Coordinates of C-alpha atoms in Angstrom, one line a residue:
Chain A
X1 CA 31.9 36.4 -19.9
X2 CA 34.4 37.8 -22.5
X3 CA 36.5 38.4 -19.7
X4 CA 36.9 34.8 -18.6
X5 CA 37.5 33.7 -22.1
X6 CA 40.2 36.0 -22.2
X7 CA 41.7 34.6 -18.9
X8 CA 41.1 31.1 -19.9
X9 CA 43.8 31.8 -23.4
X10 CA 46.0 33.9 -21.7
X11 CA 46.8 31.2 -19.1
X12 CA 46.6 28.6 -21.4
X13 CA 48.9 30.2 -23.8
X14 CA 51.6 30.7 -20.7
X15 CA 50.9 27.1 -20.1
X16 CA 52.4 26.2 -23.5
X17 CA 55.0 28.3 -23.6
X18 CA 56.8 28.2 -20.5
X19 CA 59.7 25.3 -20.5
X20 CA 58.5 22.1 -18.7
X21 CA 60.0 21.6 -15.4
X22 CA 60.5 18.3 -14.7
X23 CA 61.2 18.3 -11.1
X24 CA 57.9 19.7 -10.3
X25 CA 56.1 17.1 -12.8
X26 CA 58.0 13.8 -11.3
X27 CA 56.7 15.5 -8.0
X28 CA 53.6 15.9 -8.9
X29 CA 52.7 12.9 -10.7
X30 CA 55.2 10.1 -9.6
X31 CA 57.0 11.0 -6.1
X32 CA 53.5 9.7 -4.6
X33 CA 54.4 6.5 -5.5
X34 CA 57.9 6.0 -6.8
X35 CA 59.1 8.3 -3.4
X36 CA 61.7 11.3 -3.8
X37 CA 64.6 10.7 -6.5
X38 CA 62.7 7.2 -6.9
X39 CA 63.3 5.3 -4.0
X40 CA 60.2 3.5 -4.6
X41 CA 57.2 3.0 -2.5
X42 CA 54.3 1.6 -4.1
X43 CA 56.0 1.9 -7.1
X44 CA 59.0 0.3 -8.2
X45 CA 62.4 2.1 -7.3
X46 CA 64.3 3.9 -10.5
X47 CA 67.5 3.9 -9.0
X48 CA 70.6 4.3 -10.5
X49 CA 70.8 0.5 -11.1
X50 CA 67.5 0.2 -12.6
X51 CA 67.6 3.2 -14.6
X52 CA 71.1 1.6 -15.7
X53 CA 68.9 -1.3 -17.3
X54 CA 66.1 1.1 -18.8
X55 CA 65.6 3.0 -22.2
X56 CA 64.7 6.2 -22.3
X57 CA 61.8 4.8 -25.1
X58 CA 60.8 2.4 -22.4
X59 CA 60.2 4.9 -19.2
X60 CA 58.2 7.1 -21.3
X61 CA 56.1 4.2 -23.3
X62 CA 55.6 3.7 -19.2
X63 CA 54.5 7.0 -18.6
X64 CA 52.2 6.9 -21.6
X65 CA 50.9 3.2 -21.2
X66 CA 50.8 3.2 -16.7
X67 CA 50.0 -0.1 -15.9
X68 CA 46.5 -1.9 -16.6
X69 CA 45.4 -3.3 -13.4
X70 CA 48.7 -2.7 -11.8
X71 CA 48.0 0.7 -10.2
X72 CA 50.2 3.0 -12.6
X73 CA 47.8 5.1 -14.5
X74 CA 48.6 6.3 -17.7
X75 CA 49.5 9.2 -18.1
X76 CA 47.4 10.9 -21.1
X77 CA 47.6 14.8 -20.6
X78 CA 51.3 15.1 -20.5
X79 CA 52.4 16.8 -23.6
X80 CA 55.7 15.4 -25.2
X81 CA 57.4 17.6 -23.4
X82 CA 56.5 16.9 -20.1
X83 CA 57.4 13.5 -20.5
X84 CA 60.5 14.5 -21.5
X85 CA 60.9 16.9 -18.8
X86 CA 60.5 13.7 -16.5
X87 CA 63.0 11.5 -18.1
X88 CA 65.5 14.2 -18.3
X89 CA 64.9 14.7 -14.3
X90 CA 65.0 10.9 -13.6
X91 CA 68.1 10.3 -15.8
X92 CA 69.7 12.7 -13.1
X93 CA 70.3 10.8 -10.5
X94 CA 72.1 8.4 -12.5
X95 CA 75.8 8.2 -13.1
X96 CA 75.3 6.1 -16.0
X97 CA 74.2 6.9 -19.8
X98 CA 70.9 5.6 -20.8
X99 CA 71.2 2.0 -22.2
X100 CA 70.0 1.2 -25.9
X101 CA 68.9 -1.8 -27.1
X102 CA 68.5 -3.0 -30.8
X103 CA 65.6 -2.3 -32.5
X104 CA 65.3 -6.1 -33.8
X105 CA 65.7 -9.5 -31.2
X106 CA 66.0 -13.1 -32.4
X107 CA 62.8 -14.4 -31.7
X108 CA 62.8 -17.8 -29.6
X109 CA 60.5 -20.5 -28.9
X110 CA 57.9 -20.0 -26.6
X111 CA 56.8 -24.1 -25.9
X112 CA 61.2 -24.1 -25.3
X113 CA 60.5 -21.3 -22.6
X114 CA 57.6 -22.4 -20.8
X115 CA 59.4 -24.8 -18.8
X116 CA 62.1 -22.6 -18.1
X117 CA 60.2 -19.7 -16.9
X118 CA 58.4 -22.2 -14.7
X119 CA 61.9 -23.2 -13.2
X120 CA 63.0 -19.8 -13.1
X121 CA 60.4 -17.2 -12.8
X122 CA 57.0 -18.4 -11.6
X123 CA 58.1 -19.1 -8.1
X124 CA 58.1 -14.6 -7.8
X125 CA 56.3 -13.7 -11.1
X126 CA 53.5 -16.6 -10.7
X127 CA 52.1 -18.9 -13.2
X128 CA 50.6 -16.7 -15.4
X129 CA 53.1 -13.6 -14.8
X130 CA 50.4 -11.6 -12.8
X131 CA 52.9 -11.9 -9.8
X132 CA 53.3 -13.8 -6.7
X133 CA 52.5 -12.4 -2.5
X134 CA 50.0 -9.1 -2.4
X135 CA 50.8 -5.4 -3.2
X136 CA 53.2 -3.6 -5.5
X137 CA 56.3 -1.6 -5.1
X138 CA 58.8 -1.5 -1.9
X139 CA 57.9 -2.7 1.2
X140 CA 58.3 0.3 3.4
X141 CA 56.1 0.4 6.9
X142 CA 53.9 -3.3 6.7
X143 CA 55.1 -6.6 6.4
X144 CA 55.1 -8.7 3.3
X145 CA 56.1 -11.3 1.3
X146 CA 59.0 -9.9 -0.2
X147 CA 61.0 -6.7 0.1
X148 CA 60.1 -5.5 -3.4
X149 CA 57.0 -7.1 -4.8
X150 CA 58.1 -8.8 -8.2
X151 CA 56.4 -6.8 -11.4
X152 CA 53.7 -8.4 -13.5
X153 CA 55.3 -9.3 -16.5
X154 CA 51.8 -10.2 -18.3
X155 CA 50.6 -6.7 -18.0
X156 CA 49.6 -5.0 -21.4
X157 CA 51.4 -1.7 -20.0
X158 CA 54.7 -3.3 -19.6
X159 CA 54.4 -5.6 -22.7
X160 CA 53.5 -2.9 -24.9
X161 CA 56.9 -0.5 -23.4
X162 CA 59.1 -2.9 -22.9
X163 CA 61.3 -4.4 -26.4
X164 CA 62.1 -8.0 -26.5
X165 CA 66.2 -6.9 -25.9
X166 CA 65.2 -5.1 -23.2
X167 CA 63.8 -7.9 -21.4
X168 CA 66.6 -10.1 -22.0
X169 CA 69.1 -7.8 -20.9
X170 CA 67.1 -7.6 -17.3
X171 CA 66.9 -11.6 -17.4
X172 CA 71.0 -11.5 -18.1
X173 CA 71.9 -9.1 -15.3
X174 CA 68.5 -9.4 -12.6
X175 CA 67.8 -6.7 -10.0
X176 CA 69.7 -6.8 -6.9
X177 CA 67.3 -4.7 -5.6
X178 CA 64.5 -6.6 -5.7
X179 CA 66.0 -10.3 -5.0
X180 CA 65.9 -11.0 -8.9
X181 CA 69.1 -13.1 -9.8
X182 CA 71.2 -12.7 -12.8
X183 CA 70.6 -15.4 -15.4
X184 CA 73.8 -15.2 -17.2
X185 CA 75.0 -18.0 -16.1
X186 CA 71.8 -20.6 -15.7
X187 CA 70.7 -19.9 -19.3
X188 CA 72.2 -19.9 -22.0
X189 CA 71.7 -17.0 -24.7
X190 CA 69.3 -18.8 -26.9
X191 CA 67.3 -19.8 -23.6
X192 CA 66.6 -16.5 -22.7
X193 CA 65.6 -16.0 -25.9
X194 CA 62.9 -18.8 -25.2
X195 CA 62.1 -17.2 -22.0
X196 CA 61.3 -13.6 -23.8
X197 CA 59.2 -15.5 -26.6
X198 CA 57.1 -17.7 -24.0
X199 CA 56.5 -14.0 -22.0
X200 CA 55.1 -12.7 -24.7
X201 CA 52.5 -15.4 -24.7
X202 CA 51.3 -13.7 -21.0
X203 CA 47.8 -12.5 -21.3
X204 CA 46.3 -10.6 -18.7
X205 CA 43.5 -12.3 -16.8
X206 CA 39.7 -11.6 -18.0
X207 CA 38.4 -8.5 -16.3
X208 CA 36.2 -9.4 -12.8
X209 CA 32.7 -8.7 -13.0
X210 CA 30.4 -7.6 -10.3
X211 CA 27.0 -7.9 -9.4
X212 CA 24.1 -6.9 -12.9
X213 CA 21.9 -5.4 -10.6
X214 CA 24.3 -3.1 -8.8
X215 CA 26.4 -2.0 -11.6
X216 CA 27.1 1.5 -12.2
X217 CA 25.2 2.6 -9.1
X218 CA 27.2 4.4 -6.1
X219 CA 25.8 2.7 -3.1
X220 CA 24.1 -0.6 -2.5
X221 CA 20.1 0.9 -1.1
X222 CA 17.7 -1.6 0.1
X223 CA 14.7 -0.5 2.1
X224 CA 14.0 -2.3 5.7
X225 CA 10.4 -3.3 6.8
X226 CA 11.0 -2.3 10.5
X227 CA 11.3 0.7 12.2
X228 CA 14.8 2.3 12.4
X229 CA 16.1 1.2 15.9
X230 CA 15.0 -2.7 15.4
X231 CA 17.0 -2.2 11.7
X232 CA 20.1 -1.0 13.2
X233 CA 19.6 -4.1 15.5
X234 CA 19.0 -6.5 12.8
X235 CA 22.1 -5.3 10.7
X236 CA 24.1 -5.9 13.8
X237 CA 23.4 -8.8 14.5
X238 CA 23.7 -9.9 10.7
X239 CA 26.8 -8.3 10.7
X240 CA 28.5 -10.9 14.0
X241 CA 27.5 -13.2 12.0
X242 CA 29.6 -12.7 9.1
X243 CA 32.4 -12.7 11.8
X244 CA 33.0 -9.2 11.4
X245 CA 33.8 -7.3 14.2
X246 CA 31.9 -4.2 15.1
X247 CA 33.3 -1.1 16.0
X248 CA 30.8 1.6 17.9
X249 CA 28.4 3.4 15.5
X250 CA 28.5 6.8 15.1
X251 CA 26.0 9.2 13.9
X252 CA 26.8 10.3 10.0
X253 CA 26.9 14.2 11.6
X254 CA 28.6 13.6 14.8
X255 CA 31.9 15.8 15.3
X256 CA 30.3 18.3 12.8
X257 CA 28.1 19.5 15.0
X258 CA 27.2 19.7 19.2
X259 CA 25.1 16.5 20.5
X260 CA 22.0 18.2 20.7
X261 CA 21.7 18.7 17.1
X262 CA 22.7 16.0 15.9
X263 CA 20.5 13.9 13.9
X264 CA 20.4 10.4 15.5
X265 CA 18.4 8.9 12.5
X266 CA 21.4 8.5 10.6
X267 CA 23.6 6.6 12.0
X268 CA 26.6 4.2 10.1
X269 CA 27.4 0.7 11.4
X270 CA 31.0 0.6 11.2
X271 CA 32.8 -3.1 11.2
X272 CA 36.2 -5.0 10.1
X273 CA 37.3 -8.0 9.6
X274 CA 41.3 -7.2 10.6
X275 CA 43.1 -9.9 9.0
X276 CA 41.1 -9.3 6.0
X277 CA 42.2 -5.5 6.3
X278 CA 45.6 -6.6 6.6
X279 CA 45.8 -8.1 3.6
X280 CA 43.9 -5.5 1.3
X281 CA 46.5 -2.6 3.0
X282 CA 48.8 -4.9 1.7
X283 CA 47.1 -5.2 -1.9
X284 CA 46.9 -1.4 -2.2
X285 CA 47.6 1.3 0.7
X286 CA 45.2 3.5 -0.6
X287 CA 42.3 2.0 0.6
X288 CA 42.1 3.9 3.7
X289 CA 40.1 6.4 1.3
X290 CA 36.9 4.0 0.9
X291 CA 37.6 2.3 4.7
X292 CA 36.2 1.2 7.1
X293 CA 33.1 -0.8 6.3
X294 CA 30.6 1.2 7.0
X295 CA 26.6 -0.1 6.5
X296 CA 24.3 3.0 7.4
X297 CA 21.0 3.3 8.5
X298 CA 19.0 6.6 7.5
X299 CA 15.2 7.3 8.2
X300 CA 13.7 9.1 5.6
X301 CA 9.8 10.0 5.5
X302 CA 9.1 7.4 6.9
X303 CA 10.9 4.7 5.5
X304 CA 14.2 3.2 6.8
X305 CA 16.7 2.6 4.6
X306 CA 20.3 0.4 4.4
X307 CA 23.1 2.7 2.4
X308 CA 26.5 1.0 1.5
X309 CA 28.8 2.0 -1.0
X310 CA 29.0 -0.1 -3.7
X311 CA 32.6 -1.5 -3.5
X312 CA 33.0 -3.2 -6.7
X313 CA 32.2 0.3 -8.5
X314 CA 34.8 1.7 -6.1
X315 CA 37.5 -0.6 -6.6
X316 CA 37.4 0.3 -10.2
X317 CA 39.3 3.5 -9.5
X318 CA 42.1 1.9 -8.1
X319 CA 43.2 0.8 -11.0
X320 CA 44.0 -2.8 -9.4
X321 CA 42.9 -5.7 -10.4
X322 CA 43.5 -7.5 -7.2
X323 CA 41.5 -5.4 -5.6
X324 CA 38.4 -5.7 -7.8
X325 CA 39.1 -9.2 -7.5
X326 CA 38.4 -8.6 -3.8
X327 CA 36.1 -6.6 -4.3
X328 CA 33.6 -8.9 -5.9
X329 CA 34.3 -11.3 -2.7
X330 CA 33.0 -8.3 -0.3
X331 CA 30.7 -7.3 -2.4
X332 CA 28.7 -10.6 -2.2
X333 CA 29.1 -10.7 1.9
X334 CA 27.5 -7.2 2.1
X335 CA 24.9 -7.7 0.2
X336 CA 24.2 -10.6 1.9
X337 CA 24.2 -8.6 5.2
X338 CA 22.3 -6.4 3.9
X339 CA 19.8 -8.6 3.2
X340 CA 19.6 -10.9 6.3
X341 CA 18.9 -7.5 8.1
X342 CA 16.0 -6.6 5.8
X343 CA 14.3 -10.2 5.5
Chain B
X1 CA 26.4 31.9 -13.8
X2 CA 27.8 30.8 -10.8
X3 CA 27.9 27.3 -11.8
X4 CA 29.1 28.0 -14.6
X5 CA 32.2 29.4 -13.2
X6 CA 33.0 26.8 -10.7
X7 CA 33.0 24.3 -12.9
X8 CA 34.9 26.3 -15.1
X9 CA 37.3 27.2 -12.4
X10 CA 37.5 23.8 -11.6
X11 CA 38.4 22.7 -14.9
X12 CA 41.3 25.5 -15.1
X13 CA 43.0 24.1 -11.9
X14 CA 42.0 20.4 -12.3
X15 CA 46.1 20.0 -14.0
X16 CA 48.7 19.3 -11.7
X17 CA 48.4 16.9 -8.9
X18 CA 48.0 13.4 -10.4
X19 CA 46.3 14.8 -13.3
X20 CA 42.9 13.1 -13.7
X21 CA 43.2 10.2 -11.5
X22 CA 40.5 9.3 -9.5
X23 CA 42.5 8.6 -6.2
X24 CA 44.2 11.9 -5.7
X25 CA 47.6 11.2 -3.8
X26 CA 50.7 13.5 -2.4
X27 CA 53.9 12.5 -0.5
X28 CA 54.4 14.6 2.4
X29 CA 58.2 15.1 3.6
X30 CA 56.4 14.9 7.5
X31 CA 56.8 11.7 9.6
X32 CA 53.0 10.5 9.6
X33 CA 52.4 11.5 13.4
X34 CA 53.1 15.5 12.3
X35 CA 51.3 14.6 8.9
X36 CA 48.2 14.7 10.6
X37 CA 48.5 17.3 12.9
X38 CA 49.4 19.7 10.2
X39 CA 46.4 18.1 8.3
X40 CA 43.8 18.4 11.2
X41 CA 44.9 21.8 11.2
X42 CA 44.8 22.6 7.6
X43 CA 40.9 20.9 7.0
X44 CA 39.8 23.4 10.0
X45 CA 41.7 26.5 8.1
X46 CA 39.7 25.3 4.9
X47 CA 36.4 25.8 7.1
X48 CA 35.9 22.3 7.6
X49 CA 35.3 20.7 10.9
X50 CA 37.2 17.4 12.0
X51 CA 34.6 14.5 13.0
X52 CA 37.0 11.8 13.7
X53 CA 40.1 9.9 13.3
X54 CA 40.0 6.6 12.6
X55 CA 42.9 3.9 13.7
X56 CA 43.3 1.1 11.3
X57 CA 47.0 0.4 12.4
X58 CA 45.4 0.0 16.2
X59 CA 43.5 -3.0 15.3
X60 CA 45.9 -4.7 13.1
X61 CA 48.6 -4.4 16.1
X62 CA 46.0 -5.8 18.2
X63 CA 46.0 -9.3 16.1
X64 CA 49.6 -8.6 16.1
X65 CA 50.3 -7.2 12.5
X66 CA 53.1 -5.2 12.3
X67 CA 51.9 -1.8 10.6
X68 CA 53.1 1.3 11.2
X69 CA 51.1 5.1 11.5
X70 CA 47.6 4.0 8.9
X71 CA 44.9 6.7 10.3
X72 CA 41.8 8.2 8.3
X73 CA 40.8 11.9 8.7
X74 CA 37.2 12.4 8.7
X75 CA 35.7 16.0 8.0
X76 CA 32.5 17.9 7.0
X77 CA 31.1 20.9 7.0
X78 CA 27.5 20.4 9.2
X79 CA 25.8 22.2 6.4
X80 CA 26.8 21.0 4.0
X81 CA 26.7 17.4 4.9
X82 CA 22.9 17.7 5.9
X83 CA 21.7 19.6 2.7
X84 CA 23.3 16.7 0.7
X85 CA 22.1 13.5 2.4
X86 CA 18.7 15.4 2.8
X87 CA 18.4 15.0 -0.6
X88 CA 20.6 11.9 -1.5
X89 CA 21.0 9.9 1.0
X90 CA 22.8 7.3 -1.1
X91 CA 25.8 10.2 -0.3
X92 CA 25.8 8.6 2.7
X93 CA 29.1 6.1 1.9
X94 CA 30.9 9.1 1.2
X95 CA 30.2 11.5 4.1
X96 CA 31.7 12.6 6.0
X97 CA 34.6 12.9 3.6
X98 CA 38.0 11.0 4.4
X99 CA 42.1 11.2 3.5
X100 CA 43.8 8.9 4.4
X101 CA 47.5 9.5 5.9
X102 CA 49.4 6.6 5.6
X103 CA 53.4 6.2 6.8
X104 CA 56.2 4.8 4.9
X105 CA 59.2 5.0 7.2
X106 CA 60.1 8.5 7.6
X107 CA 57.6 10.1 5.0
X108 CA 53.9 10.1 4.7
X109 CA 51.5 9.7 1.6
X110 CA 48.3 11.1 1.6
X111 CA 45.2 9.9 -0.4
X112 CA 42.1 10.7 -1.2
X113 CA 38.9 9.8 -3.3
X114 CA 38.8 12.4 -6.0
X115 CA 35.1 13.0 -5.6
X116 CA 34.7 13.8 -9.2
X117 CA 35.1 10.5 -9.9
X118 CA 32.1 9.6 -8.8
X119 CA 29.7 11.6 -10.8
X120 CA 29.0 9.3 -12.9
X121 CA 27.7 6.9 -10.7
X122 CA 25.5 9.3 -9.8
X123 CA 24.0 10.1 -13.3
X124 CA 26.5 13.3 -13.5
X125 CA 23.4 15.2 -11.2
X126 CA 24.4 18.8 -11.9
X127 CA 23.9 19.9 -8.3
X128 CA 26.5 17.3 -7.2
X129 CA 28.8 17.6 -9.7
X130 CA 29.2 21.5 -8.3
X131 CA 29.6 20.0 -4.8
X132 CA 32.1 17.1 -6.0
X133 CA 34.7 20.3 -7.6
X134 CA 33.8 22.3 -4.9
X135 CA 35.3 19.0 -2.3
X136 CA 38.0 18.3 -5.5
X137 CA 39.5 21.9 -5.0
X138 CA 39.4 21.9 -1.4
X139 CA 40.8 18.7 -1.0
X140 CA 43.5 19.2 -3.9
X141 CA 44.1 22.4 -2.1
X142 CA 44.7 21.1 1.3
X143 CA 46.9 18.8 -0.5
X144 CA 49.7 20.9 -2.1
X145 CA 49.8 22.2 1.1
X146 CA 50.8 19.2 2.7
X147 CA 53.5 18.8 -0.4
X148 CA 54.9 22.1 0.3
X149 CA 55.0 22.0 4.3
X150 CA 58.4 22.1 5.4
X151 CA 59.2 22.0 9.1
X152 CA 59.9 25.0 11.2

């Protein structure tokens, strides 16, 4: 026992001192999303031209805040140094020195900026700044609405990194990268002030709810009254009939083990509804890790039971709110499956 | 004692890697097609066997979607997947487990559940929780390995 406590200081006292190596950090915490030397993926890129237009106080609020909703986690357990480590690395690949924006902004109007930011923004940033078309980041391998997906500007993360100056600056020059024109011309200085103020006003949508009597529970378990072939029967027929399609069931221990063994009294019901799928790949990539649908039917001492994961609980560690919002939609439909096959 | 070290051990390596987030995630350098051969091969090294791949992309080009390389990698170990739903089988969602491997362009991302993250959902059951780091480390294992590949 003594030993281990000894190994536990000693590595994390070597832990502490070495230098921070930011390289291997931005690989290992942003590349996944943000791609190498931030080409973006489903992040947003940090090119040269982007970096151009962010502080160094800004990319590591970022770090620190992630995104609310907005996939980006935040990033807790990086010491200072780390974070450093990563700006240093992403500053990099730019030619050009970090900007720096005063501390202090004129404060506009918001009412004087609402109907400019309609005008201007809303048609990519939507009406209440959560963001217009599906997803995040670059578009890379599926097709979407725009090339990059435009940021959500009501998003606590970015309001709490990003400093009024800041913001105007990006509204004065836009992103070529992402489509985003320069305002420079089509508002004036005191405008754009408006526009900050009135952003400012944003607030996040209320957080989506799921159903009370599933909450905090793993998988969705209701208990059939027939016997476990007329079940799996049942839930495939209930399953049509939510115009999903079905996809050939496979026994939960098939592949792990020869035929003969297998145990073919637990089997998962496997559907999709494609242009549905579509659209969540679209929403967030990741899913793949919870997919496909998959309703299963196990016999246990006698009883036969329905076993789905519960959905809204998963979405929650995706850390996007269009997904939960999703989520809650699917959620409803299975359950509703589940039950039609169990009546 | 035993326990006590994995979950110890599992604490000490539980750092890098997306540090604490529930959907544990690494960019491979591989197109997506050689992503998941190298995978496939990798989950079988780790003692794992393969039970299927799944084709999302397939489907979606079927209704016309454009979508490149989207496949899920299903694997389990026989005995451990049967002691586990023999006991809970609301496991069941979750086994066998999965990675996804998803293209973008010439690269490939790889994700994954971190299993951990669903212990509480499960009233942090001791005797999964040792199961869940036991999955985290292989998983996070196969991972870096993926990170690090570099064609021959």
């Amino acid at each position: 026992m003594k030993r281990w406590l000894l190994i536990l200081a000693l590595i994390s006292a070597q832990a502490a001192l070495a230098a921070p190596d930011g390289k291997r950090l931005y690989e290992e915490n942003c590349s996944a999303c943000h791609q190498s030397e931030g080409k973006g993926g489903i992040g947003l890129p940090l090119t040269d031209e982007i970096l151009a237009q962010l502080s160094d106080e800004y990319i590591a609020k970022t770090i620190r805040n992630g995104r609310p909703g907005r996939i980006m986690p935040s990033f807790e357990t990086l010491s200072d140094a780390q974070v450093g480590a990563i700006l240093k690395y992403i500053r990099g690949w730019s030619t050009k020195p970090a900007p720096v924006f005063p501390k202090v902004a004129k404060r506009g109007d918001p009412a004087r900026g609402k109907p400019l930011y309609e005008k201007n923004c809303q048609r990519c940033h939507g009406k209440d700044g959560s963001g217009e078309g599906s997803g995040t980041g670059v578009t890379l391998s599926r097709e979407r609405e725009f090339m990059v997906m435009p940021a959500a500007l009501n998003n606590p993360g970015f309001q709490r990194s990003a400093s009024d100056a800041m913001i105007a600056d990006i509204i004065r020059r836009g992103r070529r990268i992402g489509g985003m024109p320069s305002f420079r011309k089509k508002l004036s200085e005191g405008q754009i002030g408006d526009v900050v103020a009135y952003l400012r006003t944003l607030q996040p949508p209320p957080p989506v709810r799921g159903s009370e009597e599933w909450a905090g529970k793993a998988a969705y378990v209701m208990e059939s009254p027939y016997g476990f072939d007329e079940t799996v029967e049942a839930l495939k027929q209930a399953i049509t009939g939510a115009n999903f399609r079905i996809f050939p069931a496979r026994y939960l221990e098939q592949g792990l083990t020869d035929e003969f063994s297998v145990d073919t009294r637990q089997i998962g019901i496997r559907f999709c509804n494609f242009k549905e799928l579509y659209h969540l790949l679209n929403i967030d990539p990741r899913l793949g890790t919870v997919l496909p649908c998959r309703i299963n039917v196990l016999e246990r001492n006698g009883k036969v039971l329905l076993v789905s994961p519960n959905i809204v609980e998963l979405s929650k560690l995706f850390n996007n709110r269009e997904l939960s919002e999703v989520a809650v939609i699917m959620e409803e439909i299975i359950l509703a499956v589940m039950e039609e096959a169990t009546l | 004692m035993k326990r006590f070290l994995i979950l110890v051990l599992a604490l000490l390596f539980s750092t890098p890697l997306l540090a604490g987030q529930p959907i544990m995630m690494v960019r491979s350098k591989l197109k997506a097609a050689d992503a998941m051969e190298v995978l496939k091969e990798t989950v079988q090294e780790y003692g794992y066997s393969i039970a299927h791949v799944q084709r999302c992309d397939g489907g979606m080009a079927e209704f016309d979607y454009k979508s490149d390389f989207y496949r899920v990698l299903f694997f389990g170990k026989i005995d451990e997947v049967r002691g586990i739903l023999k006991r809970y089988p609301e496991m069941a969602p979750f086994l066998p487990l999965k990675i996804a491997v998803i293209a973008e362009n010439d690269e490939t991302v790889l994700a994954a559940v971190d299993p951990r993250a669903l212990a509480h959902l499960y009233g942090h059951n001791p005797v999964l929780q040792v199961q869940f780091a036991r999955w985290y480390n292989d998983i996070r294992s196969m991972m870096e390995e993926l990170r690090h590949y570099r064609k021959k």
